[in-house]
PDB file of C-alpha atoms in Angstrom:
ATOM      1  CA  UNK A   1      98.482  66.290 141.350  1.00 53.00           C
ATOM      2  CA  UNK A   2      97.379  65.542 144.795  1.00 54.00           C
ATOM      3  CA  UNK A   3      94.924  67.604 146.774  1.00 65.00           C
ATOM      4  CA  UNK A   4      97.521  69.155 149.689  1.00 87.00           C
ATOM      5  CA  UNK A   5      98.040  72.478 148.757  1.00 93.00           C
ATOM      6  CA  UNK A   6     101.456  74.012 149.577  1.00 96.00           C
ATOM      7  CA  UNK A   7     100.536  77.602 150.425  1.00 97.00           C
ATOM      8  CA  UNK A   8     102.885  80.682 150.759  1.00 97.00           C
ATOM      9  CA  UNK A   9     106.062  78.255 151.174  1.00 97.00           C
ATOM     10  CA  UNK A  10     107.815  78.516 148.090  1.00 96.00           C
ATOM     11  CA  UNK A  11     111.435  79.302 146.822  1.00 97.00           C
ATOM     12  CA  UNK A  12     111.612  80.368 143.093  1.00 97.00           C
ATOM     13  CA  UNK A  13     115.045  80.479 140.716  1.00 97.00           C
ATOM     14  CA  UNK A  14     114.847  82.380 137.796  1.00 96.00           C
ATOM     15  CA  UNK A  15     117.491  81.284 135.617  1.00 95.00           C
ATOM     16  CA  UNK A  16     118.063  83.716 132.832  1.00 93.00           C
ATOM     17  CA  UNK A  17     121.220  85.872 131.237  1.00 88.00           C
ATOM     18  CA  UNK A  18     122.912  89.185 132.668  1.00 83.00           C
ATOM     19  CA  UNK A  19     121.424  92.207 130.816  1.00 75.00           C
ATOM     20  CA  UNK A  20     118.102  90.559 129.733  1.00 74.00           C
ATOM     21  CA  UNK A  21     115.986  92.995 131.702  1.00 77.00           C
ATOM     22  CA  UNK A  22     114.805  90.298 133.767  1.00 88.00           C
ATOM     23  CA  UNK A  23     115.654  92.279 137.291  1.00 88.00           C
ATOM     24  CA  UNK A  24     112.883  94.701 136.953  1.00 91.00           C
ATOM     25  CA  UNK A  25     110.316  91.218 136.045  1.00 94.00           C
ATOM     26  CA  UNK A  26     111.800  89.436 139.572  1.00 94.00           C
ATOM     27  CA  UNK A  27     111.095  92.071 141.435  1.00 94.00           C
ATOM     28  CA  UNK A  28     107.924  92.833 140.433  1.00 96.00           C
ATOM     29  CA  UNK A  29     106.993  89.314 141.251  1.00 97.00           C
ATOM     30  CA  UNK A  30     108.830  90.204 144.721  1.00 97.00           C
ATOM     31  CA  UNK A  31     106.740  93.564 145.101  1.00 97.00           C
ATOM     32  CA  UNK A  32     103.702  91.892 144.670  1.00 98.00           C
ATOM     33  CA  UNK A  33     104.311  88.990 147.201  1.00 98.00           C
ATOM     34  CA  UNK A  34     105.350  91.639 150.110  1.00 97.00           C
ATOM     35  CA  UNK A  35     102.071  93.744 149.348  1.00 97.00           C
ATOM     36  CA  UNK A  36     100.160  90.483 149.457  1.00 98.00           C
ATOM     37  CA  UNK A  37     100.999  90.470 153.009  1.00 98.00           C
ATOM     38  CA  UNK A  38     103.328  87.757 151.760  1.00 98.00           C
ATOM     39  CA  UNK A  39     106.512  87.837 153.856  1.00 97.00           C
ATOM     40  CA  UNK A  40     109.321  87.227 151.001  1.00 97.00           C
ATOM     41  CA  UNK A  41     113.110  87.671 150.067  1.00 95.00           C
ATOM     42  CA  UNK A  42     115.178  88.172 146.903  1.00 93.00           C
ATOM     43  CA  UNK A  43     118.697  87.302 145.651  1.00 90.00           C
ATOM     44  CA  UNK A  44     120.273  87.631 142.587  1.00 87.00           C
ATOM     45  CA  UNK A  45     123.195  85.438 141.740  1.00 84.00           C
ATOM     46  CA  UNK A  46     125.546  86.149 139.182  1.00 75.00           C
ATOM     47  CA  UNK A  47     129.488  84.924 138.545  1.00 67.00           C
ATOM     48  CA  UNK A  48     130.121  88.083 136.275  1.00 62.00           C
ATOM     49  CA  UNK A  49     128.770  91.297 135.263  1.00 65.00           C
ATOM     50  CA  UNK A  50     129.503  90.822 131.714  1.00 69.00           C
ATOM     51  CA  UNK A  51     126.411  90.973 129.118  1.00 71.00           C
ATOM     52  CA  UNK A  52     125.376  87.697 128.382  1.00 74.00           C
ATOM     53  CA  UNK A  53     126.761  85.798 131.281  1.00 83.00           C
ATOM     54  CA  UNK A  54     124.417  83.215 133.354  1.00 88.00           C
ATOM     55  CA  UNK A  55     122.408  84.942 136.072  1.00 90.00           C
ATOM     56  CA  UNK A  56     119.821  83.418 138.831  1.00 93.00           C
ATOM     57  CA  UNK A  57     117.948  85.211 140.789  1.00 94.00           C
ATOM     58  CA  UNK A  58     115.997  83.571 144.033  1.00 96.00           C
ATOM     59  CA  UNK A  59     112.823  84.113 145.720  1.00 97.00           C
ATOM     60  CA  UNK A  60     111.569  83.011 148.821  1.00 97.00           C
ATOM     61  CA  UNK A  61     108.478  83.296 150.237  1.00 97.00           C
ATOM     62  CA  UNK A  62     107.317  82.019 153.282  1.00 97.00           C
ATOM     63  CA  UNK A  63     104.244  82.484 155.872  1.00 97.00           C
ATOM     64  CA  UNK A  64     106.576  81.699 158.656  1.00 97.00           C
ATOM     65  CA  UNK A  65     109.312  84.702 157.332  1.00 95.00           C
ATOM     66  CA  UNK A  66     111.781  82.078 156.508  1.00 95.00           C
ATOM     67  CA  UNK A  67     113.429  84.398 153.500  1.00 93.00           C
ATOM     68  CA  UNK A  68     116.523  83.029 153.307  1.00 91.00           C
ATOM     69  CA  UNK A  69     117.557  80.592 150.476  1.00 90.00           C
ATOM     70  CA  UNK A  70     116.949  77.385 151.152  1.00 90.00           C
ATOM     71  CA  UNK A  71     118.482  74.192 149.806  1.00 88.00           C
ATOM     72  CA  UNK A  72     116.487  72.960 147.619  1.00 92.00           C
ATOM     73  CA  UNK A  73     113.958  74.537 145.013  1.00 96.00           C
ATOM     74  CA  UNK A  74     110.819  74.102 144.752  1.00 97.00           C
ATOM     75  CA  UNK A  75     110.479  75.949 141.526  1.00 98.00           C
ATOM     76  CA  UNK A  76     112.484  76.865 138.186  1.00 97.00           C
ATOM     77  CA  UNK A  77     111.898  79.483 135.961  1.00 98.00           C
ATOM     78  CA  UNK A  78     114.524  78.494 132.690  1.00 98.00           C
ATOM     79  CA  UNK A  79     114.715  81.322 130.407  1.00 96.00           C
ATOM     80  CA  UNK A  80     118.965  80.505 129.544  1.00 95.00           C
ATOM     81  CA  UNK A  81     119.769  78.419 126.563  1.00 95.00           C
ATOM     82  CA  UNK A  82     123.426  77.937 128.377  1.00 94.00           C
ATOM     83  CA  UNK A  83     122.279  76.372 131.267  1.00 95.00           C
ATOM     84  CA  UNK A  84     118.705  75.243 130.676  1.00 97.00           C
ATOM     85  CA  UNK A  85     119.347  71.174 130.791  1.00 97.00           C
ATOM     86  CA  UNK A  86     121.821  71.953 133.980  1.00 96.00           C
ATOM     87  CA  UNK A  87     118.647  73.640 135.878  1.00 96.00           C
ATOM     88  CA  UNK A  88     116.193  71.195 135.020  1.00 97.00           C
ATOM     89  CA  UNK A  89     118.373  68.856 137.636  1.00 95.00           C
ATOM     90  CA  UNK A  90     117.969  71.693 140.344  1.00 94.00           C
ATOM     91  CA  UNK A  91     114.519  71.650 141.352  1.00 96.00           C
ATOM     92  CA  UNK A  92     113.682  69.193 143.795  1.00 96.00           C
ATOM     93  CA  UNK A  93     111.341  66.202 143.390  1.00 96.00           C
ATOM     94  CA  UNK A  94     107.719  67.216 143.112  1.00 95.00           C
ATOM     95  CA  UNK A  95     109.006  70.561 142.204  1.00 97.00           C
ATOM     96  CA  UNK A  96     107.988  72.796 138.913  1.00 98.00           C
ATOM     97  CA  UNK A  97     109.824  73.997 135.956  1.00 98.00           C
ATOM     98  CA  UNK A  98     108.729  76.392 133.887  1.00 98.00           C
ATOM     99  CA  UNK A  99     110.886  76.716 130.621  1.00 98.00           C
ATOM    100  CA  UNK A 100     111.035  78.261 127.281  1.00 97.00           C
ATOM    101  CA  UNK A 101     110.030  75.845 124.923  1.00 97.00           C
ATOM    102  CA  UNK A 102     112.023  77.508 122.002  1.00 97.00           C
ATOM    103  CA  UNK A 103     115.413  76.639 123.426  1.00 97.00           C
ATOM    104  CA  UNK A 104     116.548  73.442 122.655  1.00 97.00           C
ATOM    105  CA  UNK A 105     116.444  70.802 125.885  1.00 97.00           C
ATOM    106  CA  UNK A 106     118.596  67.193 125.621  1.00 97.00           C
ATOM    107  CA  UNK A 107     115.882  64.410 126.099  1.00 96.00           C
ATOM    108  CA  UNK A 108     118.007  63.360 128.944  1.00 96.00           C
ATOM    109  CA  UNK A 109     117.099  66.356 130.972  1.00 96.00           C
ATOM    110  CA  UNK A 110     113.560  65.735 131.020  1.00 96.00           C
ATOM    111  CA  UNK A 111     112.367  64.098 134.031  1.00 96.00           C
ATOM    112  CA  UNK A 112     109.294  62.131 135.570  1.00 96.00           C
ATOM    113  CA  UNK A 113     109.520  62.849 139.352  1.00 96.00           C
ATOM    114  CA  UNK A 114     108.312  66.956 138.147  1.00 97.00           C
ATOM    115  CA  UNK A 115     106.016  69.194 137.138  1.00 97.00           C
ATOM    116  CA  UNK A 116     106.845  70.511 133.936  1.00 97.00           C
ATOM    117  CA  UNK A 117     105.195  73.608 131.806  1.00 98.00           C
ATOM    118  CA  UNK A 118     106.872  74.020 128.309  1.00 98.00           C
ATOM    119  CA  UNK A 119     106.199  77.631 127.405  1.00 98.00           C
ATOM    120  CA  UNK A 120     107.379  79.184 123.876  1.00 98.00           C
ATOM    121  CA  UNK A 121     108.207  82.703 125.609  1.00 97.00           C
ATOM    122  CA  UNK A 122     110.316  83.361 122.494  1.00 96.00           C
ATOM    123  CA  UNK A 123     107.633  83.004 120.169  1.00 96.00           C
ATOM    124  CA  UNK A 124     105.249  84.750 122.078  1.00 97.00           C
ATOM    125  CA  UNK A 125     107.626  87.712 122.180  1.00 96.00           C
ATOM    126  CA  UNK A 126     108.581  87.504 118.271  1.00 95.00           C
ATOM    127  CA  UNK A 127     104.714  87.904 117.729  1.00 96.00           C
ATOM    128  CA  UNK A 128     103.898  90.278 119.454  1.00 96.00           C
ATOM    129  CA  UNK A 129     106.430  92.875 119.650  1.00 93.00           C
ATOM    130  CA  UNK A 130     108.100  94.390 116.797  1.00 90.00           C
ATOM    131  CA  UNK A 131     111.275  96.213 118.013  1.00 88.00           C
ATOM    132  CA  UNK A 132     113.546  93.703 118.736  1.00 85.00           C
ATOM    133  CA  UNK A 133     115.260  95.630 121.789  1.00 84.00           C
ATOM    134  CA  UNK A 134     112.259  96.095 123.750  1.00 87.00           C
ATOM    135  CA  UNK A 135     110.993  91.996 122.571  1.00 90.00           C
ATOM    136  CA  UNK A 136     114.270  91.185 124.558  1.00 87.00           C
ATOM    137  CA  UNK A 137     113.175  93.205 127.773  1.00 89.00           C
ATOM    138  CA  UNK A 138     108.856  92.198 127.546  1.00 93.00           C
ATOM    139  CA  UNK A 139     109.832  88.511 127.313  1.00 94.00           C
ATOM    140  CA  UNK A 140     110.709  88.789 131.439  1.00 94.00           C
ATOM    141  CA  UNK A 141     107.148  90.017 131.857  1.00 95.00           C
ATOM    142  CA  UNK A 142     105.325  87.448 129.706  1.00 97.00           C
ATOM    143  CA  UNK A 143     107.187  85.144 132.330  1.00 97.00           C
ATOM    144  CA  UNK A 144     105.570  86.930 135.529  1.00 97.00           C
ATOM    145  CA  UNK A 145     102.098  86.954 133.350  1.00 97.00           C
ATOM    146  CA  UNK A 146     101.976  82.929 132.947  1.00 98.00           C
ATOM    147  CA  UNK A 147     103.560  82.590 136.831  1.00 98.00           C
ATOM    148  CA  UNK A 148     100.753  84.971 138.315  1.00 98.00           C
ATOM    149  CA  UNK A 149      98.020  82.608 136.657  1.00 98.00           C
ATOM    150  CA  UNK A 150      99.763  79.690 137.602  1.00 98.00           C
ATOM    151  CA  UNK A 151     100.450  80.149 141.526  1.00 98.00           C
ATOM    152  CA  UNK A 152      97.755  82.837 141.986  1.00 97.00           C
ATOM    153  CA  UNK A 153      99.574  85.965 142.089  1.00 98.00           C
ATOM    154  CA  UNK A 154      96.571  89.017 142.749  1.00 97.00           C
ATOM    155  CA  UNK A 155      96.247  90.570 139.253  1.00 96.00           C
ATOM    156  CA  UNK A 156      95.408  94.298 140.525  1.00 97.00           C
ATOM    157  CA  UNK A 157      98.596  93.824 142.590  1.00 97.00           C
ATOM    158  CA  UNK A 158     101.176  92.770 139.944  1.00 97.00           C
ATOM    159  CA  UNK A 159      99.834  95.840 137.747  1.00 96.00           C
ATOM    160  CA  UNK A 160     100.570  98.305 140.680  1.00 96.00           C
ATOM    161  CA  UNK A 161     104.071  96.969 141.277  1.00 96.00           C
ATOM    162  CA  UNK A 162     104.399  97.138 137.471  1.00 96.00           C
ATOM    163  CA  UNK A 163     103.103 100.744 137.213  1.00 96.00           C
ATOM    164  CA  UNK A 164     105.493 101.767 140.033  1.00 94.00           C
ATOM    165  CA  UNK A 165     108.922 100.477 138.809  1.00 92.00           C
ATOM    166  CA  UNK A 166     108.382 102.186 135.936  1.00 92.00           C
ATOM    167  CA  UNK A 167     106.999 105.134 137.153  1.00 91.00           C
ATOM    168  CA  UNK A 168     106.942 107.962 134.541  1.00 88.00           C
ATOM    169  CA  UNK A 169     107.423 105.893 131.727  1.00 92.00           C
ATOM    170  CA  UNK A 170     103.461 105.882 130.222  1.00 92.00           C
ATOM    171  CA  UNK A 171     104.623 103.517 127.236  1.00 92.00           C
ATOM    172  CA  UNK A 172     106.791 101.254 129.288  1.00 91.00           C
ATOM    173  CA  UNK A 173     103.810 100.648 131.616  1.00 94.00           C
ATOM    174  CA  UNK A 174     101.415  99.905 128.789  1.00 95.00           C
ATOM    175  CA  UNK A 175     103.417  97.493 127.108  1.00 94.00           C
ATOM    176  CA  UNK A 176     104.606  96.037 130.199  1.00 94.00           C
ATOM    177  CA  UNK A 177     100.917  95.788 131.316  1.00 96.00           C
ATOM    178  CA  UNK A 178     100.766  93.642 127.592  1.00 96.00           C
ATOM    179  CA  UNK A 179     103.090  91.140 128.024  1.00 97.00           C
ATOM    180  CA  UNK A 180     102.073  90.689 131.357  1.00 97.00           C
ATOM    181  CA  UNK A 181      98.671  89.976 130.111  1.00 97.00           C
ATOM    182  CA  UNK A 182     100.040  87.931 126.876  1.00 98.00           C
ATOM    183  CA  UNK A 183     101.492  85.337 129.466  1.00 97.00           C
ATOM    184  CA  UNK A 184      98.443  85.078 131.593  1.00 98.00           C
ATOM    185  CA  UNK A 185      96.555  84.117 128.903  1.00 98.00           C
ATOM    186  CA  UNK A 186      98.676  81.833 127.550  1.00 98.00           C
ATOM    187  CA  UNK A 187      98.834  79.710 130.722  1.00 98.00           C
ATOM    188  CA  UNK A 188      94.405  79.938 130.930  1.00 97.00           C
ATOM    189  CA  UNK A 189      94.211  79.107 127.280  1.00 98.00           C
ATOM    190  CA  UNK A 190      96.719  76.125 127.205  1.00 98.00           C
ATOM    191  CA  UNK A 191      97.028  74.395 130.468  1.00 97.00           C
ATOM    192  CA  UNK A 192      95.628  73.019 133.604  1.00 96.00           C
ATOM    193  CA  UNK A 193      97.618  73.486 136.950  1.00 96.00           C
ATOM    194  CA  UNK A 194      99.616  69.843 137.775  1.00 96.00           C
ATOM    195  CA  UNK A 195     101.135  71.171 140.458  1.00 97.00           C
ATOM    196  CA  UNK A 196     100.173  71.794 144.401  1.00 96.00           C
ATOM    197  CA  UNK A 197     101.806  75.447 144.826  1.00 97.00           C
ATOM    198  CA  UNK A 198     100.087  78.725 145.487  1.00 97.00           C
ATOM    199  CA  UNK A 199     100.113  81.966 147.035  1.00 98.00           C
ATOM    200  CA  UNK A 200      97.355  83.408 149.122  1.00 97.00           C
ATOM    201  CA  UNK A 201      97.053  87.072 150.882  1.00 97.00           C
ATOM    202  CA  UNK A 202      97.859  87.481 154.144  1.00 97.00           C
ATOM    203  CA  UNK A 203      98.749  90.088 156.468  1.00 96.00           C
ATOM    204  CA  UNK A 204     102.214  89.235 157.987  1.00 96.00           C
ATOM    205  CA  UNK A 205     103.999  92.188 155.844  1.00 96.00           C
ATOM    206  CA  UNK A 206     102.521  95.391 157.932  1.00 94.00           C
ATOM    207  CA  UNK A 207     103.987  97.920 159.252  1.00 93.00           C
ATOM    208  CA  UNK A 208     107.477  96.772 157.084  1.00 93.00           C
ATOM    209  CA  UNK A 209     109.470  97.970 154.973  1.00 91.00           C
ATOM    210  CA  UNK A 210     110.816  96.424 151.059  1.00 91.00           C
ATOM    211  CA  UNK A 211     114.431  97.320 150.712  1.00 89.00           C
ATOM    212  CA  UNK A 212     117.402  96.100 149.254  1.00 87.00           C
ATOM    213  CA  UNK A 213     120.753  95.067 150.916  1.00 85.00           C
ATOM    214  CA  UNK A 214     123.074  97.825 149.090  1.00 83.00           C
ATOM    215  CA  UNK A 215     120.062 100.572 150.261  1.00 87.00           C
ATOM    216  CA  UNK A 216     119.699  99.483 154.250  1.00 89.00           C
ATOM    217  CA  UNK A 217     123.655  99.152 154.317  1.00 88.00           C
ATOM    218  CA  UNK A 218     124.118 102.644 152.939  1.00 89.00           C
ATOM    219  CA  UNK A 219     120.619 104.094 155.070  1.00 91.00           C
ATOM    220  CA  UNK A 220     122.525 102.398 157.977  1.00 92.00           C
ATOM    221  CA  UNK A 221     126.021 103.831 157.125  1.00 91.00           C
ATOM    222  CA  UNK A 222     124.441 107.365 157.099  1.00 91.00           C
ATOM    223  CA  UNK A 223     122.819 106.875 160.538  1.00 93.00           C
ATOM    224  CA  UNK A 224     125.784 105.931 161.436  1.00 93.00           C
ATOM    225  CA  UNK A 225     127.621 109.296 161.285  1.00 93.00           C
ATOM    226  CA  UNK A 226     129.697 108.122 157.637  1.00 91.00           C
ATOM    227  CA  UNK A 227     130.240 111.301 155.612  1.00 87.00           C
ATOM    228  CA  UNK A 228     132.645 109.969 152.599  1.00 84.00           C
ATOM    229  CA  UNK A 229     132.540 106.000 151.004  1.00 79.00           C
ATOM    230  CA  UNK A 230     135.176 105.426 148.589  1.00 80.00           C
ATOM    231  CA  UNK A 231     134.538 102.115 146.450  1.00 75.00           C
ATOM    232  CA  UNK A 232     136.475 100.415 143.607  1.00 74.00           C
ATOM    233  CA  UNK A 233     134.013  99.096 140.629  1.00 69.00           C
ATOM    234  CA  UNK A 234     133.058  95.608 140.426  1.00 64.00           C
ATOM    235  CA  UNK A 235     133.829  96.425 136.685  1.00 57.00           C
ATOM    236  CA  UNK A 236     137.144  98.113 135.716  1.00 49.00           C
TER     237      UNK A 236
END
């Protein structure tokens, strides 16, 4: 690794399947980069709504509020068995993948010109949660546990943004809070950082606003004067 840091200019793809639970994990991670004074963006990328199906989800954050995705990435978080050894040929050279260990990767994928941390998130889930539903959900947040550590994400900040989006829920909190911490200490107990990318608080985020596209477009509409919106389901 050499010495440059790259600070607060990085684009992150989460790679991962549609109903894993792994919306409320990205935007945590998204959460805590706005309130980190962080300016940042979020989009989530999926060819079907059907259980299952591939999903990615971006984030970009930027000092310079560039939030839009960019053309290349400079990091990948694989988590999808389908399209794991596709992915690894996405992030750019000099770039970082982070990947579950426990799926199964064709030598050829590997490559030389990255950074690469090999993380059994599986595993880590199996032993440590018993009910195999909520394994399936916790295994997102072991992910944002071992990213926090590795790019520098403000512990105290992650928990609040975890607390809040599941506000209400005492055990869902808790054993988020544990899987968060699981991953953390995986990445202090196992690895050194190889790579030149971290995230720093600023204060370029005050006085805004977080919000979705589907919420501003519908606070928008109503400002607007619109009274009725008829839609058709994505999903007969």
């Amino acid at each position: 690794m050499s010495e440059k840091k790259i600070v607060n200019d990085l684009s992150i793809q989460v790679a991962t399947v549609n109903g894993s639970g792994s919306q409320s994990a990205n935007n945590i991670i998204i959460k805590t980069l706005f309130r980190m004074g962080i300016p940042v963006g979020g989009k989530n990328i999926f060819p079907s709504n059907i259980a299952g199906l591939p999903t990615w989800f971006i984030i970009r954050a930027n000092k310079h509020s560039y939030t839009a995705r960019k053309n290349d990435t400079d990091m990948m978080i694989l988590m999808n068995q389908d399209t794991i050894d596709e992915d690894f040929s996405k992030v750019k050279t000099g770039g970082v993948v982070i990947y579950n260990s426990d799926l199964k990767v064709q030598e050829s994928s590997f490559r030389d010109d990255i950074v690469s941390y090999a993380v059994p998130f599986s595993t880590l889930a199996r032993e440590n949660f018993a009910d195999i539903k909520l394994r399936k959900l916790l295994t997102n947040m072991l992910y944002v546990g071992f990213l926090s550590q590795l790019i520098n994400l403000d512990e105290e900040t992650v928990k609040v943004a975890i607390s809040d989006n599941f506000k209400g829920k005492a055990k869902a909190v808790e054993a988020n809070y544990n899987a968060y911490e699981i991953g953390a200490k995986y990445f202090k107990e196992n690895f050194a950082k190889q790579d030149n990318y971290y995230v720093e608080k600023m204060d370029a985020t005050s006085g805004k606003i977080l919000i979705d596209g589907n919420s501003s477009a519908a606070i928008g509409s109503l400002f607007a004067g619109c009274t009725v919106v008829p839609w058709y389901p994505i999903t007969p």
